[in-house]
Amino acid sequence: MVIAVLDHVAHCDTSADGDALYLVLHRALALASRVTVSFDGVDGVPSSFINASIVRLVEELGIEAVKSRIAITDVSGQVSDMLRRCVRNASRAPEFA
Amino acid sequence: MPLTVKLPSSFTAHALYRFVSMVVSPEGSPRAETIVFDFRFLSWIDGAGLTVFCNTLQWLAARGVRCMFTNFDRPSEAIAYLDDCGFFEEYVGAKQRTNSSPRSTTLPFRPIGPSESFGWLDFEAIPWLAYVLNVDPRALASIKACMKEIFNNIADHSAETIGFVHVQQYPRVDRVHVTISDFGRGIPTTIRASYGDMSDSAAICLATQEGVSSRSTPRNRGSGLRVLVDYVSKNQGTVDIYSLTGSLKTVNQADGTIEYRETQGAGVYPGTLVNIDLPTIGFVGDEYEEVKEDFEW
């Protein structure tokens, strides 16, 4: 199953946008064992968007489950960097350990 | 009885505490119900000063303070700059000079609310900055994301949910400044709520560290200020942050590291001001690939 982010949110600017993507991914993971998320058309994202979407899934499912079930494609350098930072910061948070 | 506040002769970020202390009491209230701002001694104002001034006027108006202006009808470079930025048209109702108009080196101050900030970024600020920095707009993806972080913080933490932003190019020294300010809880208040007691300047410094977050909203685990500092420093720029009594300035070292200079000010800025200073020559933006990549976990 492929989910193009911009098919489901108009912008990737805020945590509210991230909440909307989270719901889409949450539903998709209930239907499919593996989901591909495409960031085609997204040139950059703030941390609040990633935290509300991808990191929230990491917190719920665990990082290993997310790695095995979610592939992320069509990322710009900035999106890739932000994903890496946010997931790393989440893994350092006391409540995550 | 009206309170008269003389604007500083050089209204830059350095005058921030003195100016605000004349207007805002230590308890965080306006010092008078009517304030007259005297422009008589004003000889220079930059983007940071203008942003602070406008933010203060908006804060006062929100508290029912009547603001008046005097001695602004004299010719001076500072008055002309304010006029060209649209200040007098906005706050007095008329331009001071018939030929006043926005300068090519200025993206004039404007209030930034949650509904218009991102559109302003996409359609005004980023194209303007790309032109000044001589890069493709796609190369500004990181700085755009950093500014979105700041706007999100204003929406999440500011008492007013509206800030002010101003962008100014200084061609003679090959720099451009982006200044964003809001009046609200301030970074230190938010950081202390999660990390305990510390000075305002220490709290601001902590806020720029990777992974440090106010956690003030369920989804907030911030990287915003850290990313901003990293990206700006990579391009030999600097970031100044003022909030409550504290301030922080980044200084780029020759070995590529960043020095953080904390200072406790002699006043209280009831909110946050972020001033981004970037070189217009040699700016290296983001690499943008026509073919995007797969993310490697």
Tab-separated table of C-alpha atoms in Angstrom:
chain	number	residue	atom	x	y	z
A	1	MET	CA	0.000	0.000	0.000
A	2	VAL	CA	1.447	3.380	-1.003
A	3	ILE	CA	0.360	6.546	0.763
A	4	ALA	CA	1.291	9.841	-0.838
A	5	VAL	CA	1.380	12.374	1.974
A	6	LEU	CA	0.044	15.241	-0.111
A	7	ASP	CA	-2.972	13.169	-1.132
A	8	HIS	CA	-4.090	13.329	2.495
A	9	VAL	CA	-2.826	16.652	3.865
A	10	ALA	CA	-2.674	19.939	2.016
A	11	HIS	CA	0.451	21.026	3.892
A	12	CYS	CA	3.122	19.556	6.128
A	13	ASP	CA	3.471	22.609	8.352
A	14	THR	CA	2.018	21.950	11.783
A	15	SER	CA	1.358	19.297	14.384
A	16	ALA	CA	-2.287	19.337	13.289
A	17	ASP	CA	-1.146	18.369	9.790
A	18	GLY	CA	0.928	15.629	11.400
A	19	ASP	CA	-2.083	14.422	13.390
A	20	ALA	CA	-4.003	14.026	10.141
A	21	LEU	CA	-1.215	11.985	8.558
A	22	TYR	CA	-0.929	9.878	11.703
A	23	LEU	CA	-4.602	8.906	11.425
A	24	VAL	CA	-4.172	7.912	7.795
A	25	LEU	CA	-1.125	5.779	8.590
A	26	HIS	CA	-2.732	4.262	11.669
A	27	ARG	CA	-5.708	3.132	9.591
A	28	ALA	CA	-3.471	1.873	6.797
A	29	LEU	CA	-1.383	-0.230	9.183
A	30	ALA	CA	-4.557	-1.860	10.426
A	31	LEU	CA	-5.217	-3.027	6.884
A	32	ALA	CA	-1.751	-3.798	5.575
A	33	SER	CA	1.332	-5.368	7.018
A	34	ARG	CA	3.584	-2.913	5.236
A	35	VAL	CA	2.983	0.636	4.057
A	36	THR	CA	5.054	2.886	1.842
A	37	VAL	CA	4.818	6.598	2.621
A	38	SER	CA	5.764	8.937	-0.198
A	39	PHE	CA	6.849	12.495	0.544
A	40	ASP	CA	6.813	13.409	-3.140
A	41	GLY	CA	6.223	17.141	-3.503
A	42	VAL	CA	7.255	17.948	0.070
A	43	ASP	CA	10.421	20.031	0.098
A	44	GLY	CA	10.714	20.477	3.842
A	45	VAL	CA	8.987	19.800	7.153
A	46	PRO	CA	9.207	21.215	10.685
A	47	SER	CA	9.782	18.850	13.584
A	48	SER	CA	6.240	19.342	14.888
A	49	PHE	CA	4.837	17.634	11.778
A	50	ILE	CA	7.145	14.616	12.062
A	51	ASN	CA	6.631	14.337	15.814
A	52	ALA	CA	2.852	14.282	15.437
A	53	SER	CA	2.918	11.651	12.719
A	54	ILE	CA	5.886	9.330	12.335
A	55	VAL	CA	7.264	9.685	15.872
A	56	ARG	CA	3.816	9.054	17.323
A	57	LEU	CA	3.732	5.760	15.452
A	58	VAL	CA	7.213	4.941	16.736
A	59	GLU	CA	6.016	5.569	20.282
A	60	GLU	CA	2.990	3.344	19.824
A	61	LEU	CA	4.451	0.467	17.851
A	62	GLY	CA	8.125	0.603	18.733
A	63	ILE	CA	10.963	1.571	16.468
A	64	GLU	CA	11.668	-1.920	15.184
A	65	ALA	CA	8.049	-2.482	14.200
A	66	VAL	CA	7.926	0.835	12.400
A	67	LYS	CA	11.165	0.080	10.542
A	68	SER	CA	9.809	-3.234	9.345
A	69	ARG	CA	6.325	-2.005	8.448
A	70	ILE	CA	6.868	1.513	7.088
A	71	ALA	CA	9.033	2.427	4.141
A	72	ILE	CA	9.487	6.131	3.447
A	73	THR	CA	10.287	7.269	-0.059
A	74	ASP	CA	10.748	10.391	-2.180
A	75	VAL	CA	12.355	12.392	0.615
A	76	SER	CA	14.384	15.509	0.158
A	77	GLY	CA	17.556	15.997	2.139
A	78	GLN	CA	15.775	18.232	4.635
A	79	VAL	CA	12.929	15.785	5.185
A	80	SER	CA	15.400	12.952	5.630
A	81	ASP	CA	17.422	14.956	8.146
A	82	MET	CA	14.333	15.943	10.114
A	83	LEU	CA	13.051	12.361	10.214
A	84	ARG	CA	16.384	11.175	11.542
A	85	ARG	CA	16.605	13.926	14.182
A	86	CYS	CA	13.065	13.461	15.438
A	87	VAL	CA	13.236	9.690	15.684
A	88	ARG	CA	16.616	9.943	17.433
A	89	ASN	CA	15.289	12.520	19.903
A	90	ALA	CA	12.271	10.358	20.599
A	91	SER	CA	14.467	7.397	21.401
A	92	ARG	CA	16.337	9.529	23.953
A	93	ALA	CA	13.179	10.721	25.730
A	94	PRO	CA	12.791	9.220	29.209
A	95	GLU	CA	9.298	7.946	28.495
A	96	PHE	CA	10.559	6.084	25.461
A	97	ALA	CA	13.316	4.178	27.165
B	1	MET	CA	-1.691	61.298	32.765
B	2	PRO	CA	0.027	60.195	29.533
B	3	LEU	CA	3.447	58.651	29.785
B	4	THR	CA	6.014	59.970	27.309
B	5	VAL	CA	8.529	57.416	26.066
B	6	LYS	CA	11.504	58.729	24.126
B	7	LEU	CA	12.590	56.260	21.486
B	8	PRO	CA	16.296	55.436	21.744
B	9	SER	CA	18.623	57.215	19.343
B	10	SER	CA	19.791	53.859	18.013
B	11	PHE	CA	16.883	51.456	18.138
B	12	THR	CA	18.458	48.051	17.640
B	13	ALA	CA	18.228	44.794	19.591
B	14	HIS	CA	20.732	46.312	22.049
B	15	ALA	CA	18.116	48.878	23.062
B	16	LEU	CA	15.425	46.246	23.503
B	17	TYR	CA	15.496	45.984	27.306
B	18	ARG	CA	15.708	49.698	27.949
B	19	PHE	CA	12.832	50.422	25.577
B	20	VAL	CA	10.542	47.690	26.883
B	21	SER	CA	11.266	48.606	30.504
B	22	MET	CA	9.952	52.102	29.780
B	23	VAL	CA	6.669	50.640	28.556
B	24	VAL	CA	6.149	47.424	30.541
B	25	SER	CA	6.244	47.232	34.330
B	26	PRO	CA	8.190	44.461	36.097
B	27	GLU	CA	4.825	42.833	36.778
B	28	GLY	CA	4.189	42.618	33.029
B	29	SER	CA	1.590	45.365	32.741
B	30	PRO	CA	1.550	48.524	30.651
B	31	ARG	CA	2.982	51.456	32.586
B	32	ALA	CA	0.174	53.820	31.561
B	33	GLU	CA	-3.195	53.922	29.880
B	34	THR	CA	-1.908	56.440	27.350
B	35	ILE	CA	1.651	56.397	26.033
B	36	VAL	CA	3.185	59.012	23.782
B	37	PHE	CA	6.164	57.790	21.777
B	38	ASP	CA	8.593	60.623	21.079
B	39	PHE	CA	10.622	60.204	17.879
B	40	ARG	CA	12.752	63.290	18.519
B	41	PHE	CA	16.027	61.511	19.277
B	42	LEU	CA	15.601	58.538	16.954
B	43	SER	CA	18.424	58.546	14.406
B	44	TRP	CA	18.684	54.839	13.499
B	45	ILE	CA	16.361	51.855	13.629
B	46	ASP	CA	16.986	48.418	12.201
B	47	GLY	CA	14.742	45.449	11.535
B	48	ALA	CA	15.039	44.137	15.074
B	49	GLY	CA	14.174	47.514	16.570
B	50	LEU	CA	11.219	47.917	14.235
B	51	THR	CA	9.956	44.428	15.063
B	52	VAL	CA	10.204	45.090	18.797
B	53	PHE	CA	8.440	48.432	18.387
B	54	CYS	CA	5.559	46.995	16.356
B	55	ASN	CA	5.199	44.001	18.644
B	56	THR	CA	5.062	46.346	21.630
B	57	LEU	CA	2.433	48.536	19.986
B	58	GLN	CA	0.302	45.510	19.259
B	59	TRP	CA	0.717	44.270	22.843
B	60	LEU	CA	-0.301	47.647	24.209
B	61	ALA	CA	-3.307	47.887	21.903
B	62	ALA	CA	-4.459	44.446	23.030
B	63	ARG	CA	-4.504	45.845	26.597
B	64	GLY	CA	-6.475	48.933	25.722
B	65	VAL	CA	-3.542	51.343	25.882
B	66	ARG	CA	-3.868	54.407	23.698
B	67	CYS	CA	-0.652	54.968	21.765
B	68	MET	CA	0.272	58.320	20.283
B	69	PHE	CA	3.296	59.571	18.411
B	70	THR	CA	5.073	62.902	18.454
B	71	ASN	CA	8.026	64.572	16.752
B	72	PHE	CA	7.982	62.221	13.786
B	73	ASP	CA	7.553	64.965	11.210
B	74	ARG	CA	11.215	65.864	11.080
B	75	PRO	CA	13.463	64.658	8.256
B	76	SER	CA	15.791	61.845	9.283
B	77	GLU	CA	17.030	58.594	7.854
B	78	ALA	CA	15.277	56.633	10.591
B	79	ILE	CA	11.950	58.381	9.943
B	80	ALA	CA	12.345	57.811	6.191
B	81	TYR	CA	13.075	54.128	6.776
B	82	LEU	CA	9.998	53.718	8.952
B	83	ASP	CA	7.950	55.568	6.371
B	84	ASP	CA	9.159	53.333	3.542
B	85	CYS	CA	8.350	50.278	5.663
B	86	GLY	CA	4.781	51.506	5.922
B	87	PHE	CA	4.968	52.221	9.635
B	88	PHE	CA	3.268	55.617	9.616
B	89	GLU	CA	0.635	54.518	7.130
B	90	GLU	CA	-0.196	51.634	9.476
B	91	TYR	CA	-0.066	53.427	12.827
B	92	VAL	CA	-0.737	57.070	12.008
B	93	GLY	CA	-2.945	56.609	8.991
B	94	ALA	CA	-0.791	58.376	6.436
B	95	LYS	CA	2.642	58.313	4.907
B	96	GLN	CA	4.983	61.101	5.947
B	97	ARG	CA	6.526	61.585	2.517
B	98	THR	CA	4.636	61.592	-0.753
B	99	ASN	CA	7.348	59.503	-2.377
B	100	SER	CA	7.674	56.880	0.371
B	101	SER	CA	7.594	53.342	-0.915
B	102	PRO	CA	8.899	49.901	0.099
B	103	ARG	CA	12.618	49.572	-0.510
B	104	SER	CA	14.007	46.760	-2.591
B	105	THR	CA	16.150	45.793	0.389
B	106	THR	CA	13.217	45.376	2.756
B	107	LEU	CA	10.428	42.879	3.162
B	108	PRO	CA	8.458	45.098	5.522
B	109	PHE	CA	7.211	44.183	8.956
B	110	ARG	CA	3.923	42.471	9.210
B	111	PRO	CA	1.939	40.716	11.870
B	112	ILE	CA	2.069	36.975	11.587
B	113	GLY	CA	-0.910	35.004	12.725
B	114	PRO	CA	-1.442	31.275	12.473
B	115	SER	CA	-3.577	31.516	9.354
B	116	GLU	CA	-1.283	33.595	7.189
B	117	SER	CA	2.255	32.838	8.305
B	118	PHE	CA	2.905	29.839	6.074
B	119	GLY	CA	1.432	31.478	3.001
B	120	TRP	CA	3.616	34.526	3.635
B	121	LEU	CA	6.640	32.217	3.841
B	122	ASP	CA	5.874	30.329	0.651
B	123	PHE	CA	4.798	33.223	-1.535
B	124	GLU	CA	6.675	36.236	-0.201
B	125	ALA	CA	9.552	35.556	2.145
B	126	ILE	CA	11.206	32.556	0.524
B	127	PRO	CA	11.130	33.928	-3.047
B	128	TRP	CA	12.465	37.251	-1.725
B	129	LEU	CA	15.246	35.580	0.271
B	130	ALA	CA	16.143	33.325	-2.647
B	131	TYR	CA	16.658	36.399	-4.793
B	132	VAL	CA	18.778	38.173	-2.162
B	133	LEU	CA	20.836	35.061	-1.428
B	134	ASN	CA	21.110	34.208	-5.111
B	135	VAL	CA	19.907	30.636	-4.737
B	136	ASP	CA	17.042	28.541	-6.027
B	137	PRO	CA	14.043	28.722	-3.628
B	138	ARG	CA	14.290	24.965	-3.207
B	139	ALA	CA	17.678	25.497	-1.575
B	140	LEU	CA	15.910	27.271	1.297
B	141	ALA	CA	13.890	24.260	2.429
B	142	SER	CA	15.739	24.114	5.758
B	143	ILE	CA	15.417	27.765	6.584
B	144	LYS	CA	11.758	27.670	5.604
B	145	ALA	CA	11.215	24.730	7.939
B	146	CYS	CA	13.066	26.596	10.717
B	147	MET	CA	10.810	29.594	10.319
B	148	LYS	CA	7.763	27.317	10.362
B	149	GLU	CA	9.054	25.944	13.671
B	150	ILE	CA	9.197	29.455	15.090
B	151	PHE	CA	5.694	30.260	13.847
B	152	ASN	CA	4.413	26.997	15.339
B	153	ASN	CA	6.000	27.932	18.658
B	154	ILE	CA	4.246	31.287	18.549
B	155	ALA	CA	0.926	29.582	17.898
B	156	ASP	CA	1.547	27.024	20.675
B	157	HIS	CA	3.120	29.191	23.371
B	158	SER	CA	2.451	32.826	22.711
B	159	ALA	CA	-0.202	34.529	24.762
B	160	GLU	CA	-1.079	36.582	21.718
B	161	THR	CA	-0.698	33.888	19.004
B	162	ILE	CA	0.447	36.677	16.751
B	163	GLY	CA	3.981	37.778	16.241
B	164	PHE	CA	5.768	40.189	13.989
B	165	VAL	CA	8.297	39.448	11.302
B	166	HIS	CA	10.606	41.697	9.310
B	167	VAL	CA	13.276	40.898	6.753
B	168	GLN	CA	16.031	43.375	5.898
B	169	GLN	CA	18.976	43.186	3.550
B	170	TYR	CA	22.095	45.228	4.372
B	171	PRO	CA	23.920	45.352	1.009
B	172	ARG	CA	26.876	47.386	2.261
B	173	VAL	CA	27.869	44.580	4.618
B	174	ASP	CA	26.469	41.705	2.520
B	175	ARG	CA	24.056	40.485	5.171
B	176	VAL	CA	20.351	39.791	5.501
B	177	HIS	CA	18.443	39.695	8.781
B	178	VAL	CA	15.216	37.877	9.502
B	179	THR	CA	13.602	39.013	12.753
B	180	ILE	CA	10.630	37.316	14.347
B	181	SER	CA	9.132	38.386	17.647
B	182	ASP	CA	6.165	37.569	19.780
B	183	PHE	CA	4.938	38.527	23.231
B	184	GLY	CA	4.067	35.528	25.315
B	185	ARG	CA	5.287	33.206	28.026
B	186	GLY	CA	8.830	33.307	26.773
B	187	ILE	CA	11.185	30.400	26.228
B	188	PRO	CA	12.499	30.340	29.824
B	189	THR	CA	9.043	29.912	31.357
B	190	THR	CA	8.275	27.039	29.031
B	191	ILE	CA	11.644	25.337	29.565
B	192	ARG	CA	11.560	25.698	33.370
B	193	ALA	CA	8.175	23.973	33.445
B	194	SER	CA	9.885	20.813	32.174
B	195	TYR	CA	13.481	21.106	33.340
B	196	GLY	CA	13.350	22.930	36.639
B	197	ASP	CA	14.661	26.210	37.915
B	198	MET	CA	17.423	27.992	36.059
B	199	SER	CA	18.256	31.460	34.828
B	200	ASP	CA	16.525	32.823	31.754
B	201	SER	CA	19.729	32.824	29.723
B	202	ALA	CA	20.555	29.237	30.729
B	203	ALA	CA	17.029	28.205	29.743
B	204	ILE	CA	17.419	29.749	26.304
B	205	CYS	CA	20.750	27.983	25.864
B	206	LEU	CA	19.191	24.684	26.916
B	207	ALA	CA	16.346	25.226	24.438
B	208	THR	CA	18.848	25.228	21.569
B	209	GLN	CA	20.194	21.806	22.451
B	210	GLU	CA	19.150	18.786	20.429
B	211	GLY	CA	16.099	17.019	21.727
B	212	VAL	CA	15.327	19.567	24.416
B	213	SER	CA	11.693	20.453	24.388
B	214	SER	CA	9.120	22.139	26.503
B	215	ARG	CA	6.847	19.169	25.904
B	216	SER	CA	4.143	21.737	26.364
B	217	THR	CA	1.969	20.042	23.777
B	218	PRO	CA	1.579	16.293	23.363
B	219	ARG	CA	3.470	16.292	20.093
B	220	ASN	CA	6.205	18.715	21.004
B	221	ARG	CA	9.638	17.176	21.224
B	222	GLY	CA	11.406	20.073	19.562
B	223	SER	CA	14.315	20.207	17.281
B	224	GLY	CA	13.387	23.598	15.956
B	225	LEU	CA	15.903	25.921	17.571
B	226	ARG	CA	18.690	23.349	17.284
B	227	VAL	CA	18.062	22.919	13.561
B	228	LEU	CA	17.911	26.675	13.111
B	229	VAL	CA	21.238	27.197	14.852
B	230	ASP	CA	22.899	24.354	12.944
B	231	TYR	CA	21.642	25.489	9.573
B	232	VAL	CA	22.426	29.164	10.073
B	233	SER	CA	25.875	28.427	11.499
B	234	LYS	CA	26.653	26.105	8.588
B	235	ASN	CA	26.183	29.147	6.399
B	236	GLN	CA	28.375	31.355	8.584
B	237	GLY	CA	25.362	33.103	9.999
B	238	THR	CA	24.404	33.801	13.589
B	239	VAL	CA	21.285	33.574	15.707
B	240	ASP	CA	20.400	35.952	18.528
B	241	ILE	CA	17.578	35.009	20.869
B	242	TYR	CA	16.098	37.327	23.497
B	243	SER	CA	13.453	36.117	25.928
B	244	LEU	CA	12.452	37.543	29.316
B	245	THR	CA	15.699	38.631	31.004
B	246	GLY	CA	17.959	36.301	29.054
B	247	SER	CA	19.653	36.376	25.703
B	248	LEU	CA	21.798	34.036	23.681
B	249	LYS	CA	24.110	34.748	20.796
B	250	THR	CA	25.755	32.118	18.619
B	251	VAL	CA	29.330	32.731	17.531
B	252	ASN	CA	30.929	30.596	14.848
B	253	GLN	CA	34.394	29.360	15.748
B	254	ALA	CA	37.202	28.766	13.283
B	255	ASP	CA	37.148	25.029	14.013
B	256	GLY	CA	33.514	24.763	12.954
B	257	THR	CA	32.067	24.567	16.438
B	258	ILE	CA	29.477	26.994	17.773
B	259	GLU	CA	30.010	29.099	20.873
B	260	TYR	CA	26.896	30.066	22.812
B	261	ARG	CA	27.161	33.349	24.672
B	262	GLU	CA	24.541	33.723	27.369
B	263	THR	CA	23.720	37.084	28.860
B	264	GLN	CA	21.321	38.235	31.537
B	265	GLY	CA	19.783	41.541	30.492
B	266	ALA	CA	18.893	44.566	32.596
B	267	GLY	CA	15.223	44.312	31.800
B	268	VAL	CA	12.452	41.952	30.812
B	269	TYR	CA	11.331	41.257	27.261
B	270	PRO	CA	7.878	39.744	27.772
B	271	GLY	CA	8.134	37.245	24.952
B	272	THR	CA	10.749	36.074	22.486
B	273	LEU	CA	12.722	37.705	19.727
B	274	VAL	CA	14.766	35.680	17.261
B	275	ASN	CA	17.135	37.495	14.927
B	276	ILE	CA	18.726	35.452	12.136
B	277	ASP	CA	21.761	36.968	10.443
B	278	LEU	CA	22.872	35.389	7.170
B	279	PRO	CA	25.587	36.328	4.680
B	280	THR	CA	24.327	37.124	1.196
B	281	ILE	CA	27.622	36.125	-0.385
B	282	GLY	CA	28.688	32.515	-0.300
B	283	PHE	CA	25.399	31.253	1.073
B	284	VAL	CA	25.173	27.489	0.607
B	285	GLY	CA	21.603	26.309	0.614
B	286	ASP	CA	20.175	22.830	0.786
B	287	GLU	CA	21.080	20.404	-1.914
B	288	TYR	CA	17.945	19.596	-3.783
B	289	GLU	CA	17.754	16.535	-5.913
B	290	GLU	CA	15.428	16.232	-8.873
B	291	VAL	CA	15.166	12.574	-7.992
B	292	LYS	CA	14.231	12.055	-4.402
B	293	GLU	CA	15.642	9.301	-2.255
B	294	ASP	CA	14.365	6.495	-0.064
B	295	PHE	CA	14.726	7.177	3.644
B	296	GLU	CA	17.147	4.845	5.395
B	297	TRP	CA	16.062	4.151	8.960
